[in-house]
Amino acid sequence: DTTSIIFIFLQFAFGVSAGFCVVTAAEVGAHHEAGVRRSLAAQILLSAALTVLLTGLALLLLKPMLAWINVTPESPEVYRAAHTYCAIIFAGIGALFYNFICSFLRSMGDSVTPLLFLLFSTILNIGLDLLFIVSFHWGVAGAAIATVAAQLISTVVCFLYAFVKYPKLRLHREDWQ
């Protein structure tokens, strides 16, 4: 029931991440390492601001959005499950930095690594779903926590990979200006 609500915010974040990387791709094509680093720093700051904005907006609008799709407190079990799932997913929007770093890697000309990290994240999500839902009996909250945790872990590992694989991406103080 909540897929459309969640995708409004997630797809916006995906699109913005891809759009940010257009500048990076141009800097990569021009072989301008300082420009690539400045682009990365700017994208991190803009993505962080967007994350805060989207998280706040999504959590603020959660109850009205559930009403728009006819998920109301009159069906307490469904409403509670939908509200719990969406609230956890929206609170974890910051884990979407995964899409940002994958878009950044694509702009560097590396389209295989993001695919591998997506596969890793998917398998990890399935494993965490089984752990949290079947073993820990966390239900809908477990599914949402598994999704956010898998994306967050994948994000951290992907960032580490990017900075090890591409040492020229390591940011300097002047890159943040």
Coordinates of C-alpha atoms in Angstrom, one line a residue:
D1 CA 0.0 0.0 0.0
T2 CA 2.8 2.4 0.8
T3 CA 5.0 1.9 -2.3
S4 CA 3.7 5.0 -4.1
I5 CA 4.3 7.3 -1.1
I6 CA 7.8 6.0 -0.5
F7 CA 8.8 6.2 -4.1
I8 CA 7.7 9.9 -4.4
F9 CA 10.6 10.7 -2.1
L10 CA 13.0 8.0 -3.1
Q11 CA 12.7 8.7 -6.8
F12 CA 13.2 12.4 -6.3
A13 CA 16.4 11.6 -4.3
F14 CA 17.5 9.2 -7.1
G15 CA 17.0 11.8 -9.8
V16 CA 18.8 14.5 -7.9
S17 CA 21.7 12.3 -7.2
A18 CA 22.0 11.4 -10.9
G19 CA 21.6 15.1 -11.8
F20 CA 24.4 16.2 -9.5
C21 CA 26.8 13.9 -11.2
V22 CA 26.5 15.6 -14.6
V23 CA 28.9 18.2 -13.4
T24 CA 31.3 15.5 -12.1
A25 CA 31.2 13.6 -15.4
A26 CA 32.1 16.9 -17.2
E27 CA 35.1 17.4 -14.8
V28 CA 36.1 13.7 -15.3
G29 CA 36.0 14.2 -19.1
A30 CA 38.1 17.3 -18.8
H31 CA 40.6 15.4 -16.7
H32 CA 40.3 18.1 -14.0
E33 CA 40.9 16.3 -10.7
A34 CA 40.4 19.3 -8.5
G35 CA 37.1 19.9 -10.2
V36 CA 36.1 16.3 -9.6
R37 CA 36.9 16.7 -5.9
R38 CA 35.0 20.0 -5.6
S39 CA 32.1 18.5 -7.4
L40 CA 32.1 15.6 -4.9
A41 CA 32.3 17.9 -1.9
A42 CA 29.5 20.0 -3.3
Q43 CA 27.4 16.9 -3.9
I44 CA 28.0 15.7 -0.3
L45 CA 26.8 19.0 1.1
L46 CA 23.8 19.3 -1.2
S47 CA 22.8 15.7 -0.6
A48 CA 23.1 16.2 3.1
A49 CA 20.8 19.2 3.0
L50 CA 18.4 17.4 0.7
T51 CA 18.4 14.4 3.0
V52 CA 17.4 16.6 6.0
L53 CA 14.8 18.4 3.9
L54 CA 13.3 15.2 2.5
T55 CA 13.3 13.4 5.9
G56 CA 11.6 16.2 7.6
L57 CA 9.0 16.7 4.8
A58 CA 8.3 13.0 4.5
L59 CA 7.8 12.6 8.3
L60 CA 5.7 15.7 8.5
L61 CA 3.5 14.6 5.6
L62 CA 3.3 11.0 6.6
K63 CA -0.2 11.0 8.1
P64 CA -1.8 13.1 5.3
M65 CA -0.2 10.9 2.7
L66 CA -1.5 7.7 4.3
A67 CA -4.9 9.3 4.2
W68 CA -4.5 10.1 0.5
I69 CA -4.1 6.4 -0.2
N70 CA -7.0 5.5 2.1
V71 CA -4.9 4.0 4.8
T72 CA -6.6 5.5 7.9
P73 CA -6.8 4.8 11.6
E74 CA -10.2 3.2 11.1
S75 CA -8.2 0.1 10.1
P76 CA -5.8 0.2 13.1
E77 CA -3.7 -2.8 12.2
V78 CA -3.1 -1.8 8.6
Y79 CA -2.6 1.9 9.6
R80 CA -0.1 1.0 12.3
A81 CA 1.9 -1.3 10.0
A82 CA 1.9 1.3 7.2
H83 CA 2.8 4.1 9.5
T84 CA 5.6 2.2 11.2
Y85 CA 7.1 1.0 7.9
C86 CA 7.0 4.5 6.3
A87 CA 8.3 6.2 9.4
I88 CA 11.3 4.0 9.5
I89 CA 12.0 4.2 5.8
F90 CA 11.7 8.0 5.9
A91 CA 13.8 8.3 9.0
G92 CA 16.5 6.3 7.1
I93 CA 16.4 8.4 3.9
G94 CA 20.0 9.3 4.7
A95 CA 21.0 5.7 3.8
L96 CA 20.2 6.8 0.2
F97 CA 23.7 8.3 0.1
Y98 CA 24.2 4.9 -1.5
N99 CA 22.5 6.1 -4.7
F100 CA 24.6 9.3 -4.5
I101 CA 28.0 7.4 -4.3
C102 CA 26.9 5.0 -7.0
S103 CA 25.9 7.8 -9.3
F104 CA 29.2 9.4 -8.6
L105 CA 31.1 6.2 -9.5
R106 CA 29.1 6.0 -12.7
S107 CA 30.2 9.6 -13.5
M108 CA 33.8 8.4 -13.0
G109 CA 33.1 5.8 -15.7
D110 CA 32.6 2.9 -13.4
S111 CA 29.2 1.3 -14.0
V112 CA 30.1 -2.2 -12.8
T113 CA 30.8 -1.4 -9.2
P114 CA 27.4 0.2 -8.5
L115 CA 25.7 -2.9 -9.9
L116 CA 27.8 -5.1 -7.6
F117 CA 27.0 -3.0 -4.6
L118 CA 23.3 -3.1 -5.5
L119 CA 23.5 -6.9 -5.7
F120 CA 25.3 -6.9 -2.3
S121 CA 22.7 -4.6 -0.8
T122 CA 19.8 -6.7 -2.1
I123 CA 21.3 -10.0 -0.7
L124 CA 22.1 -8.3 2.6
N125 CA 18.5 -6.9 2.7
I126 CA 17.1 -10.4 2.2
G127 CA 19.4 -11.8 4.9
L128 CA 18.5 -9.1 7.4
D129 CA 14.8 -9.5 6.5
L130 CA 15.0 -13.2 7.5
L131 CA 16.9 -12.3 10.6
F132 CA 14.7 -9.5 11.8
I133 CA 11.3 -10.9 10.7
V134 CA 11.7 -14.7 11.1
S135 CA 14.2 -14.9 14.0
F136 CA 13.6 -11.7 15.9
H137 CA 9.8 -11.5 15.1
W138 CA 10.0 -7.7 14.5
G139 CA 7.4 -7.9 11.7
V140 CA 6.9 -4.8 9.5
A141 CA 9.4 -2.8 11.5
G142 CA 12.0 -5.5 11.0
A143 CA 11.4 -5.3 7.2
A144 CA 11.9 -1.5 7.2
I145 CA 14.9 -1.7 9.5
A146 CA 16.5 -4.4 7.3
T147 CA 16.0 -2.2 4.2
V148 CA 17.6 0.9 5.9
A149 CA 20.4 -1.1 7.5
A150 CA 21.3 -2.9 4.2
Q151 CA 21.4 0.5 2.3
L152 CA 23.4 2.1 5.1
I153 CA 26.0 -0.7 5.2
S154 CA 26.2 -0.7 1.4
T155 CA 26.7 3.1 1.5
V156 CA 29.5 3.0 3.9
V157 CA 31.3 0.1 2.1
C158 CA 30.8 1.8 -1.2
F159 CA 32.2 5.1 0.0
L160 CA 35.2 3.2 1.4
Y161 CA 35.7 1.4 -1.8
A162 CA 35.5 4.6 -3.8
F163 CA 38.1 6.4 -1.7
V164 CA 40.5 3.4 -1.8
K165 CA 40.0 2.7 -5.6
Y166 CA 40.2 6.4 -6.5
P167 CA 42.7 8.1 -4.2
K168 CA 42.3 11.2 -6.2
L169 CA 38.8 11.5 -4.8
R170 CA 40.2 12.0 -1.3
L171 CA 38.9 15.5 -0.4
H172 CA 41.2 18.3 0.6
R173 CA 40.2 21.3 2.8
E174 CA 40.0 23.6 -0.3
D175 CA 37.6 21.3 -2.0
W176 CA 34.8 22.3 0.5
Q177 CA 34.9 26.0 -0.6

